[in-house]
PDB file of C-alpha atoms in Angstrom:
ATOM      1  CA  ASN A 676      32.559   6.583 -26.124  1.00 43.00           C
ATOM      2  CA  LYS A 677      29.176   5.541 -27.408  1.00 38.00           C
ATOM      3  CA  ARG A 678      26.271   6.107 -25.072  1.00 38.00           C
ATOM      4  CA  ARG A 679      23.949   3.133 -24.611  1.00 40.00           C
ATOM      5  CA  PHE A 680      20.244   3.589 -24.171  1.00 36.00           C
ATOM      6  CA  PRO A 681      17.768   0.934 -23.003  1.00 41.00           C
ATOM      7  CA  CYS A 682      15.913  -0.728 -25.844  1.00 42.00           C
ATOM      8  CA  TYR A 683      12.247   0.277 -26.026  1.00 43.00           C
ATOM      9  CA  ASN A 684       9.825  -2.444 -27.024  1.00 52.00           C
ATOM     10  CA  ALA A 685       6.870  -0.872 -28.819  1.00 51.00           C
ATOM     11  CA  SER A 686       4.744  -3.941 -28.090  1.00 70.00           C
ATOM     12  CA  MET A 687       5.229  -3.545 -24.334  1.00 83.00           C
ATOM     13  CA  LYS A 688       1.986  -2.573 -22.642  1.00 92.00           C
ATOM     14  CA  GLN A 689       1.600  -0.112 -19.781  1.00 95.00           C
ATOM     15  CA  PHE A 690      -0.819  -0.901 -16.943  1.00 96.00           C
ATOM     16  CA  GLU A 691      -1.949   0.918 -13.836  1.00 96.00           C
ATOM     17  CA  LEU A 692      -3.222  -0.864 -10.751  1.00 97.00           C
ATOM     18  CA  PHE A 693      -5.896   1.132  -8.914  1.00 96.00           C
ATOM     19  CA  VAL A 694      -6.137   0.018  -5.273  1.00 95.00           C
ATOM     20  CA  ASP A 695      -8.939   0.745  -2.815  1.00 93.00           C
ATOM     21  CA  GLU A 696     -10.271  -0.819   0.367  1.00 92.00           C
ATOM     22  CA  SER A 697     -13.680  -1.778   1.690  1.00 90.00           C
ATOM     23  CA  GLY A 698     -14.325  -2.010   5.396  1.00 91.00           C
ATOM     24  CA  VAL A 699     -12.165  -1.061   8.370  1.00 92.00           C
ATOM     25  CA  ALA A 700      -8.783  -2.705   8.895  1.00 94.00           C
ATOM     26  CA  ASN A 701      -9.023  -2.599  12.689  1.00 94.00           C
ATOM     27  CA  PRO A 702     -10.105  -6.138  13.686  1.00 94.00           C
ATOM     28  CA  LEU A 703     -11.703  -4.794  16.888  1.00 93.00           C
ATOM     29  CA  ASP A 704     -14.136  -2.747  14.800  1.00 92.00           C
ATOM     30  CA  LYS A 705     -17.090  -5.099  14.404  1.00 86.00           C
ATOM     31  CA  LYS A 706     -19.176  -2.901  12.104  1.00 89.00           C
ATOM     32  CA  THR A 707     -17.727  -4.890   9.221  1.00 89.00           C
ATOM     33  CA  GLU A 708     -16.899  -8.587   9.424  1.00 94.00           C
ATOM     34  CA  MET A 709     -14.543  -8.504   6.460  1.00 95.00           C
ATOM     35  CA  TYR A 710     -11.768  -6.237   5.293  1.00 96.00           C
ATOM     36  CA  ILE A 711     -11.291  -6.228   1.520  1.00 96.00           C
ATOM     37  CA  LEU A 712      -8.447  -4.783  -0.505  1.00 96.00           C
ATOM     38  CA  CYS A 713      -9.118  -4.686  -4.229  1.00 96.00           C
ATOM     39  CA  GLY A 714      -6.859  -3.808  -7.134  1.00 96.00           C
ATOM     40  CA  CYS A 715      -8.016  -3.180 -10.695  1.00 96.00           C
ATOM     41  CA  ALA A 716      -5.334  -3.320 -13.394  1.00 97.00           C
ATOM     42  CA  VAL A 717      -6.162  -1.307 -16.498  1.00 96.00           C
ATOM     43  CA  GLU A 718      -4.100  -0.861 -19.636  1.00 96.00           C
ATOM     44  CA  ASN A 719      -3.346   2.790 -20.354  1.00 92.00           C
ATOM     45  CA  ASP A 720      -5.011   2.608 -23.766  1.00 90.00           C
ATOM     46  CA  GLN A 721      -8.258   1.479 -22.081  1.00 92.00           C
ATOM     47  CA  ARG A 722      -8.486   4.280 -19.539  1.00 92.00           C
ATOM     48  CA  PHE A 723      -9.928   6.906 -21.893  1.00 92.00           C
ATOM     49  CA  PHE A 724     -12.580   4.483 -23.179  1.00 92.00           C
ATOM     50  CA  ILE A 725     -13.629   3.475 -19.645  1.00 94.00           C
ATOM     51  CA  LYS A 726     -13.833   7.067 -18.423  1.00 94.00           C
ATOM     52  CA  THR A 727     -15.791   8.182 -21.483  1.00 95.00           C
ATOM     53  CA  ARG A 728     -18.343   5.375 -21.156  1.00 95.00           C
ATOM     54  CA  ALA A 729     -18.677   5.939 -17.391  1.00 96.00           C
ATOM     55  CA  ASP A 730     -19.200   9.677 -17.915  1.00 97.00           C
ATOM     56  CA  GLN A 731     -21.877   8.965 -20.515  1.00 97.00           C
ATOM     57  CA  ILE A 732     -23.811   6.875 -17.995  1.00 98.00           C
ATOM     58  CA  LYS A 733     -23.440   9.498 -15.276  1.00 98.00           C
ATOM     59  CA  PHE A 734     -24.602  12.279 -17.572  1.00 97.00           C
ATOM     60  CA  LYS A 735     -27.570  10.206 -18.714  1.00 97.00           C
ATOM     61  CA  TYR A 736     -28.955   9.869 -15.172  1.00 97.00           C
ATOM     62  CA  TRP A 737     -27.641  12.942 -13.332  1.00 97.00           C
ATOM     63  CA  GLY A 738     -26.818  15.470 -16.031  1.00 97.00           C
ATOM     64  CA  ARG A 739     -23.257  15.648 -14.660  1.00 97.00           C
ATOM     65  CA  THR A 740     -20.192  13.426 -14.391  1.00 96.00           C
ATOM     66  CA  THR A 741     -19.315  13.860 -10.707  1.00 94.00           C
ATOM     67  CA  ALA A 742     -21.367  10.935  -9.362  1.00 95.00           C
ATOM     68  CA  VAL A 743     -19.241   8.110  -7.925  1.00 92.00           C
ATOM     69  CA  PHE A 744     -19.970   4.434  -8.564  1.00 93.00           C
ATOM     70  CA  HIS A 745     -20.028   3.202  -4.951  1.00 89.00           C
ATOM     71  CA  SER A 746     -21.435  -0.321  -4.646  1.00 89.00           C
ATOM     72  CA  ARG A 747     -22.984   0.331  -1.216  1.00 88.00           C
ATOM     73  CA  ASP A 748     -24.761   3.471  -2.389  1.00 95.00           C
ATOM     74  CA  ILE A 749     -25.923   1.723  -5.561  1.00 97.00           C
ATOM     75  CA  GLY A 750     -27.238  -1.328  -3.696  1.00 95.00           C
ATOM     76  CA  LEU A 751     -29.024   0.660  -0.970  1.00 95.00           C
ATOM     77  CA  ARG A 752     -29.967   3.536  -3.291  1.00 96.00           C
ATOM     78  CA  LEU A 753     -28.335   6.170  -1.119  1.00 96.00           C
ATOM     79  CA  ASN A 754     -27.026   9.665  -1.867  1.00 96.00           C
ATOM     80  CA  ASP A 755     -26.945  10.197  -5.651  1.00 96.00           C
ATOM     81  CA  TYR A 756     -28.788   6.909  -6.126  1.00 97.00           C
ATOM     82  CA  GLY A 757     -31.718   7.963  -3.954  1.00 96.00           C
ATOM     83  CA  LEU A 758     -33.511   9.145  -7.086  1.00 94.00           C
ATOM     84  CA  PHE A 759     -34.054   5.496  -8.062  1.00 97.00           C
ATOM     85  CA  ARG A 760     -36.229   4.765  -5.006  1.00 95.00           C
ATOM     86  CA  LYS A 761     -39.291   6.193  -6.705  1.00 94.00           C
ATOM     87  CA  HIS A 762     -38.292   4.981 -10.152  1.00 95.00           C
ATOM     88  CA  PRO A 763     -37.547   1.225 -10.031  1.00 95.00           C
ATOM     89  CA  SER A 764     -37.633   0.927 -13.819  1.00 97.00           C
ATOM     90  CA  LYS A 765     -34.948   3.621 -14.062  1.00 97.00           C
ATOM     91  CA  TYR A 766     -32.908   1.713 -11.496  1.00 97.00           C
ATOM     92  CA  THR A 767     -33.133  -1.458 -13.579  1.00 97.00           C
ATOM     93  CA  GLU A 768     -32.090   0.522 -16.654  1.00 98.00           C
ATOM     94  CA  PHE A 769     -29.144   2.026 -14.778  1.00 98.00           C
ATOM     95  CA  LEU A 770     -27.957  -1.390 -13.601  1.00 97.00           C
ATOM     96  CA  HIS A 771     -28.178  -2.664 -17.180  1.00 98.00           C
ATOM     97  CA  ASP A 772     -26.030   0.238 -18.398  1.00 97.00           C
ATOM     98  CA  LEU A 773     -23.539  -0.235 -15.573  1.00 97.00           C
ATOM     99  CA  PHE A 774     -23.084  -3.968 -16.117  1.00 96.00           C
ATOM    100  CA  GLN A 775     -22.848  -3.436 -19.864  1.00 96.00           C
ATOM    101  CA  LEU A 776     -19.975  -1.036 -19.175  1.00 95.00           C
ATOM    102  CA  LEU A 777     -18.257  -3.591 -16.950  1.00 94.00           C
ATOM    103  CA  ASN A 778     -18.652  -6.263 -19.624  1.00 94.00           C
ATOM    104  CA  GLU A 779     -17.300  -4.022 -22.376  1.00 92.00           C
ATOM    105  CA  CYS A 780     -14.159  -2.939 -20.520  1.00 91.00           C
ATOM    106  CA  GLN A 781     -10.905  -4.857 -20.330  1.00 91.00           C
ATOM    107  CA  TYR A 782      -9.425  -5.065 -16.838  1.00 94.00           C
ATOM    108  CA  THR A 783      -8.033  -7.562 -14.341  1.00 96.00           C
ATOM    109  CA  ILE A 784      -9.157  -7.679 -10.708  1.00 96.00           C
ATOM    110  CA  PHE A 785      -7.074  -8.695  -7.697  1.00 97.00           C
ATOM    111  CA  VAL A 786      -8.921  -9.189  -4.404  1.00 97.00           C
ATOM    112  CA  VAL A 787      -7.649  -9.991  -0.908  1.00 97.00           C
ATOM    113  CA  VAL A 788     -10.221 -10.671   1.821  1.00 97.00           C
ATOM    114  CA  VAL A 789      -9.543 -10.843   5.559  1.00 97.00           C
ATOM    115  CA  ASP A 790     -12.011 -12.463   7.954  1.00 97.00           C
ATOM    116  CA  LYS A 791     -11.632 -10.128  10.931  1.00 96.00           C
ATOM    117  CA  THR A 792     -12.841 -12.766  13.399  1.00 95.00           C
ATOM    118  CA  ASN A 793      -9.973 -15.031  12.363  1.00 96.00           C
ATOM    119  CA  ALA A 794      -7.620 -12.052  12.397  1.00 96.00           C
ATOM    120  CA  ARG A 795      -8.540 -11.326  16.022  1.00 95.00           C
ATOM    121  CA  MET A 796      -7.998 -14.972  16.957  1.00 95.00           C
ATOM    122  CA  GLN A 797      -4.512 -14.833  15.446  1.00 95.00           C
ATOM    123  CA  GLY A 798      -3.669 -11.643  17.301  1.00 96.00           C
ATOM    124  CA  TRP A 799      -3.557  -9.406  14.234  1.00 96.00           C
ATOM    125  CA  ASN A 800      -4.011  -5.676  14.577  1.00 96.00           C
ATOM    126  CA  GLY A 801      -4.963  -3.136  11.913  1.00 94.00           C
ATOM    127  CA  ALA A 802      -1.349  -2.594  10.872  1.00 95.00           C
ATOM    128  CA  LYS A 803      -0.849  -6.328  10.336  1.00 96.00           C
ATOM    129  CA  ILE A 804      -3.979  -6.531   8.177  1.00 96.00           C
ATOM    130  CA  ILE A 805      -2.865  -3.624   5.986  1.00 95.00           C
ATOM    131  CA  GLN A 806       0.637  -5.055   5.687  1.00 95.00           C
ATOM    132  CA  GLU A 807      -0.540  -8.550   4.714  1.00 96.00           C
ATOM    133  CA  THR A 808      -3.210  -7.435   2.246  1.00 97.00           C
ATOM    134  CA  SER A 809      -1.011  -4.869   0.480  1.00 96.00           C
ATOM    135  CA  HIS A 810       1.832  -7.409   0.310  1.00 95.00           C
ATOM    136  CA  ARG A 811      -0.414  -9.914  -1.446  1.00 96.00           C
ATOM    137  CA  ILE A 812      -1.967  -7.391  -3.832  1.00 96.00           C
ATOM    138  CA  PHE A 813       1.463  -6.141  -4.949  1.00 96.00           C
ATOM    139  CA  TYR A 814       2.841  -9.684  -5.168  1.00 95.00           C
ATOM    140  CA  HIS A 815       0.070 -10.936  -7.442  1.00 96.00           C
ATOM    141  CA  TYR A 816       0.238  -7.808  -9.595  1.00 96.00           C
ATOM    142  CA  ILE A 817       3.967  -8.329 -10.169  1.00 94.00           C
ATOM    143  CA  VAL A 818       3.484 -12.037 -10.892  1.00 94.00           C
ATOM    144  CA  TRP A 819       0.729 -11.154 -13.358  1.00 95.00           C
ATOM    145  CA  LEU A 820       2.994  -8.670 -15.160  1.00 94.00           C
ATOM    146  CA  LEU A 821       5.776 -11.265 -15.271  1.00 92.00           C
ATOM    147  CA  GLY A 822       3.325 -13.750 -16.749  1.00 92.00           C
ATOM    148  CA  ARG A 823       2.537 -11.258 -19.470  1.00 92.00           C
ATOM    149  CA  GLY A 824       6.172 -11.181 -20.498  1.00 89.00           C
ATOM    150  CA  GLY A 825       7.239  -8.272 -18.358  1.00 79.00           C
ATOM    151  CA  ASP A 826       4.761  -5.512 -19.257  1.00 92.00           C
ATOM    152  CA  HIS A 827       5.242  -2.339 -17.236  1.00 95.00           C
ATOM    153  CA  GLY A 828       2.980  -1.178 -14.445  1.00 95.00           C
ATOM    154  CA  LYS A 829       2.210   1.644 -12.039  1.00 96.00           C
ATOM    155  CA  ILE A 830       0.281   1.576  -8.775  1.00 97.00           C
ATOM    156  CA  SER A 831      -2.300   4.156  -7.721  1.00 95.00           C
ATOM    157  CA  ILE A 832      -3.772   3.920  -4.215  1.00 94.00           C
ATOM    158  CA  GLU A 833      -6.826   5.615  -2.769  1.00 87.00           C
ATOM    159  CA  SER A 834      -5.191   7.503   0.081  1.00 83.00           C
ATOM    160  CA  ALA A 835      -6.575   6.835   3.555  1.00 79.00           C
ATOM    161  CA  THR A 836      -4.318   7.990   6.396  1.00 83.00           C
ATOM    162  CA  SER A 837      -0.644   8.921   6.391  1.00 85.00           C
ATOM    163  CA  GLU A 838       0.079   5.918   8.629  1.00 87.00           C
ATOM    164  CA  GLN A 839      -1.711   3.517   6.304  1.00 90.00           C
ATOM    165  CA  ASP A 840      -0.015   4.989   3.242  1.00 92.00           C
ATOM    166  CA  GLN A 841       3.340   4.333   4.919  1.00 93.00           C
ATOM    167  CA  TYR A 842       2.568   0.611   5.099  1.00 93.00           C
ATOM    168  CA  TYR A 843       1.724   0.563   1.386  1.00 94.00           C
ATOM    169  CA  LEU A 844       4.920   2.420   0.582  1.00 94.00           C
ATOM    170  CA  ARG A 845       6.955   0.023   2.721  1.00 94.00           C
ATOM    171  CA  GLU A 846       5.579  -3.038   0.899  1.00 94.00           C
ATOM    172  CA  PHE A 847       6.139  -1.345  -2.461  1.00 94.00           C
ATOM    173  CA  SER A 848       9.761  -0.588  -1.520  1.00 93.00           C
ATOM    174  CA  TYR A 849      10.261  -4.150  -0.325  1.00 92.00           C
ATOM    175  CA  PHE A 850       9.394  -5.678  -3.680  1.00 92.00           C
ATOM    176  CA  LEU A 851      11.770  -3.313  -5.457  1.00 91.00           C
ATOM    177  CA  SER A 852      14.616  -4.075  -3.064  1.00 89.00           C
ATOM    178  CA  GLN A 853      17.354  -6.664  -3.194  1.00 84.00           C
ATOM    179  CA  GLY A 854      15.913  -8.281  -0.077  1.00 77.00           C
ATOM    180  CA  ALA A 855      12.710  -9.478  -1.773  1.00 80.00           C
ATOM    181  CA  THR A 856      12.814 -13.276  -1.917  1.00 81.00           C
ATOM    182  CA  GLU A 857       9.480 -14.133  -3.570  1.00 84.00           C
ATOM    183  CA  PHE A 858      10.738 -14.102  -7.157  1.00 82.00           C
ATOM    184  CA  ALA A 859      13.441 -16.191  -8.808  1.00 80.00           C
ATOM    185  CA  ILE A 860      14.545 -13.195 -10.866  1.00 83.00           C
ATOM    186  CA  ASP A 861      16.909 -10.288 -10.429  1.00 85.00           C
ATOM    187  CA  PHE A 862      15.245  -7.578  -8.321  1.00 86.00           C
ATOM    188  CA  ARG A 863      16.313  -5.031 -10.935  1.00 87.00           C
ATOM    189  CA  LYS A 864      13.834  -6.569 -13.371  1.00 89.00           C
ATOM    190  CA  VAL A 865      11.034  -5.774 -10.909  1.00 90.00           C
ATOM    191  CA  GLN A 866      12.368  -2.222 -10.616  1.00 90.00           C
ATOM    192  CA  THR A 867      12.107  -1.919 -14.395  1.00 90.00           C
ATOM    193  CA  MET A 868       8.565  -3.307 -14.503  1.00 92.00           C
ATOM    194  CA  ILE A 869       6.986  -1.355 -11.616  1.00 92.00           C
ATOM    195  CA  THR A 870       7.740   2.257 -12.361  1.00 89.00           C
ATOM    196  CA  SER A 871       5.880   4.227  -9.667  1.00 93.00           C
ATOM    197  CA  ILE A 872       3.398   4.361  -6.815  1.00 94.00           C
ATOM    198  CA  SER A 873       1.089   7.311  -6.133  1.00 94.00           C
ATOM    199  CA  PHE A 874      -1.515   8.168  -3.518  1.00 93.00           C
ATOM    200  CA  VAL A 875      -4.649   9.922  -4.743  1.00 89.00           C
ATOM    201  CA  THR A 876      -7.892  11.250  -3.314  1.00 81.00           C
ATOM    202  CA  LYS A 877     -11.317  11.170  -4.948  1.00 66.00           C
TER     203      LYS A 877
END
């Protein structure tokens, strides 16, 4: 008997969706009015270029590559960015370098925003917010890959709590299961496209 192997398409691209949140999912927590879940899809071939350029910027201003590009810290000039308080021209130069990096890189952004006031009015809790936002992020990522002709993708999530990670894993498993009804395609095609999910820490 001849063994059959799946055909490999050399033109097929591999992407990874990096997912992170901003704000607190609990709608009763009023420190933040919005909860944002963001996914950034990057082709594997682009990852080395992006990391190299980011490290060059970090080394230019801090002499090391361990600084983290946090929008809140950048905007308020906190933590590593406190050095720019006394050097506004350096801050302007840094922002120029950062936005040049963002313009040079190739990536696709998926964003889901929840107005927590409306969430409270609808009786949502934190679990419901995580479930709905992760469902939509994964859905749009899969649709995007389908629109590209079925390129392959992975998902990498900034780990928060074990409970929250379970909701992400549940939504991921749903889309790879036979019970998913969002797509007019065989669920096994989705299983072929989305190859893995991982939970990482900074």
